[in-house]
């Protein structure tokens, strides 16, 4: 555990102290990072960032809530991803990070493709890309519909269901487990691992949270080690078999990306469904529009992702000196991109605080990121959102929430932990 503690100190403990200090001094970025800001893209903190310029420097890093700049930087190969040992860190800290590598399938550390730059990133993404492409997902839609209908029907037996644990979490975990080929009796364990692993995408975690995540990652590694060995001996027709049969990937790379696909496959989708349920129950006038035009569900999912997408922020590191919007960004500098801010940028989305499922350009949101790291599962998530929310609201048009849902303590993912509801008359 000493190695884990040292690693925690370097990747979370020290940033935590610094960000708390910044927050205390009134720095909006520190306040967002330490969770004092619980609001959406419209929050006063994001407005403060916007007021300071298009890409101001705050708490020692550049930050932008400007749509064009976020999109530009996400697509600009002069910027790379932020891995824990990114170039902005002093050399001794990077050395210590190499020495404390825990060898666990942590989705926020290389070789997870999310935090790996080309050429390795290209190699990883090529192996699984097709399995999440339009053709593959269209073929899955019937199955997504069956799973959604079953879950919606099962809610009836519970007079006071929790729409997160009984519905929003179940749909994506069932679908991604089937895509990966993992057995149905693993669902509750996968959800537990997802719950403890999600915070690893944040910075500044308390030691207890980090230690719990690491303990669960040891279980994940043991499970996948055995499971991938079995698949190597007898590959099947699923995505994990694609990973293990690829001669291009080492076992560690296979495992890290298997764990990433699993977690990314449900963590954010749960929250898109949850956030969508809150928005739609709070906007009954919007719900009425679907009766006349059920085709609107797809656009509604885009508007949910724009208005209250689960992933609020991402970051990039400049690989060289870059001049952008009259700012000089020195090589090695960190740039934080507020996706929530970009999605509420009035220059792109007129009247951005209006939740409007008919919005023409809702699909231009950056809720799935953009560029080479743009969400691999975007197509799948969109289908799960449209099919799942439609099934729920068509079956229970009088659905209502029993008071405000309980927010998740995660800072970068905007999410609800619990959502007790009443299903209504039908
Ligand atoms: C509504 C649900 C989802 C949201 C909001 C979402 C959001 C995102 C975002 C913002 C990124 C880019 C992060 C960055 O550039 O730093 C990303 C990447 C990724 N997402 Fe999703 N995601 C969702 C669902 C899914 C699903 C269902 C999968 C299933 C496999 C998935 C797999 C991935 C993977 C593998 C990456 C890394 C891609 C790369 O680095 O090339 N996501 N996602």
Short mmCIF file of N, CA and C in Angstrom, two decimals, residues 7 10-11 81-101 108-111 115-117 203 252 317 319 332 334:
data_model
loop_
_atom_site.label_atom_id
_atom_site.label_comp_id
_atom_site.label_asym_id
_atom_site.label_seq_id
_atom_site.Cartn_x
_atom_site.Cartn_y
_atom_site.Cartn_z
N UNK A 7 1.68 7.12 -4.80
CA UNK A 7 1.08 7.48 -6.09
C UNK A 7 -0.14 8.39 -5.88
N UNK A 10 1.02 11.91 -5.18
CA UNK A 10 1.50 12.64 -6.35
C UNK A 10 0.36 13.01 -7.30
N UNK A 11 -0.58 12.08 -7.48
CA UNK A 11 -1.61 12.33 -8.50
C UNK A 11 -2.87 12.98 -7.92
N UNK A 81 -3.14 14.09 -24.85
CA UNK A 81 -4.01 13.83 -23.69
C UNK A 81 -3.25 14.04 -22.37
N UNK A 82 -4.01 14.15 -21.29
CA UNK A 82 -3.40 14.37 -19.97
C UNK A 82 -3.30 13.03 -19.25
N UNK A 83 -2.13 12.43 -19.32
CA UNK A 83 -1.96 11.20 -18.55
C UNK A 83 -1.34 11.61 -17.20
N UNK A 84 -1.36 10.75 -16.18
CA UNK A 84 -0.87 11.19 -14.86
C UNK A 84 0.57 11.68 -14.92
N UNK A 85 1.39 11.13 -15.85
CA UNK A 85 2.79 11.58 -15.90
C UNK A 85 3.00 12.55 -17.07
N UNK A 86 2.00 13.42 -17.32
CA UNK A 86 2.09 14.30 -18.49
C UNK A 86 3.29 15.26 -18.41
N UNK A 87 3.62 15.81 -19.59
CA UNK A 87 4.87 16.56 -19.72
C UNK A 87 4.91 17.83 -18.88
N UNK A 88 3.74 18.29 -18.43
CA UNK A 88 3.74 19.54 -17.66
C UNK A 88 4.35 19.33 -16.28
N UNK A 89 4.47 18.06 -15.85
CA UNK A 89 4.96 17.81 -14.49
C UNK A 89 6.49 17.84 -14.43
N UNK A 90 7.04 18.26 -13.28
CA UNK A 90 8.50 18.24 -13.14
C UNK A 90 9.04 16.81 -13.28
N UNK A 91 10.27 16.71 -13.79
CA UNK A 91 10.87 15.39 -14.05
C UNK A 91 10.91 14.46 -12.84
N UNK A 92 11.30 14.97 -11.63
CA UNK A 92 11.36 14.05 -10.48
C UNK A 92 10.00 13.41 -10.19
N UNK A 93 8.92 14.19 -10.38
CA UNK A 93 7.59 13.63 -10.10
C UNK A 93 7.26 12.55 -11.15
N UNK A 94 7.65 12.84 -12.40
CA UNK A 94 7.39 11.82 -13.44
C UNK A 94 8.18 10.55 -13.14
N UNK A 95 9.39 10.72 -12.64
CA UNK A 95 10.21 9.55 -12.31
C UNK A 95 9.54 8.73 -11.20
N UNK A 96 9.04 9.46 -10.18
CA UNK A 96 8.37 8.79 -9.05
C UNK A 96 7.12 8.05 -9.54
N UNK A 97 6.44 8.66 -10.50
CA UNK A 97 5.22 8.02 -11.01
C UNK A 97 5.56 6.72 -11.73
N UNK A 98 6.67 6.72 -12.47
CA UNK A 98 7.09 5.48 -13.14
C UNK A 98 7.40 4.42 -12.10
N UNK A 99 8.06 4.85 -11.02
CA UNK A 99 8.47 3.90 -9.99
C UNK A 99 7.27 3.35 -9.20
N UNK A 100 6.17 4.12 -9.15
CA UNK A 100 5.02 3.66 -8.35
C UNK A 100 3.89 3.09 -9.23
N UNK A 101 4.21 2.80 -10.47
CA UNK A 101 3.19 2.23 -11.36
C UNK A 101 2.62 0.96 -10.72
N UNK A 108 -7.98 5.80 -16.13
CA UNK A 108 -7.40 7.14 -16.28
C UNK A 108 -5.89 7.12 -16.46
N UNK A 109 -5.31 5.93 -16.68
CA UNK A 109 -3.85 5.85 -16.87
C UNK A 109 -3.53 5.02 -18.11
N UNK A 110 -2.45 5.35 -18.82
CA UNK A 110 -2.05 4.52 -19.96
C UNK A 110 -1.78 3.09 -19.48
N UNK A 111 -2.01 2.06 -20.28
CA UNK A 111 -2.36 2.15 -21.70
C UNK A 111 -3.86 2.19 -22.01
N UNK A 115 -6.22 7.94 -22.43
CA UNK A 115 -5.09 8.77 -22.01
C UNK A 115 -3.79 8.36 -22.72
N UNK A 116 -3.92 7.90 -23.97
CA UNK A 116 -2.74 7.51 -24.75
C UNK A 116 -2.75 8.28 -26.06
N UNK A 117 -1.61 8.83 -26.43
CA UNK A 117 -1.52 9.57 -27.70
C UNK A 117 -1.14 8.62 -28.84
N UNK A 203 -9.24 14.42 -10.49
CA UNK A 203 -8.01 14.72 -9.75
C UNK A 203 -8.39 15.20 -8.35
N UNK A 252 -1.18 -6.39 -21.14
CA UNK A 252 -1.53 -5.24 -20.31
C UNK A 252 -2.40 -4.27 -21.11
N UNK A 317 -2.66 18.62 -23.07
CA UNK A 317 -1.36 19.24 -22.80
C UNK A 317 -0.77 19.68 -24.13
N UNK A 319 1.83 20.05 -26.86
CA UNK A 319 3.07 19.32 -27.20
C UNK A 319 4.17 20.25 -27.70
N UNK A 332 4.07 22.02 -23.04
CA UNK A 332 3.96 21.37 -21.72
C UNK A 332 2.85 21.94 -20.85
N UNK A 334 -0.86 22.83 -19.42
CA UNK A 334 -2.13 22.12 -19.32
C UNK A 334 -3.27 23.06 -19.74
#
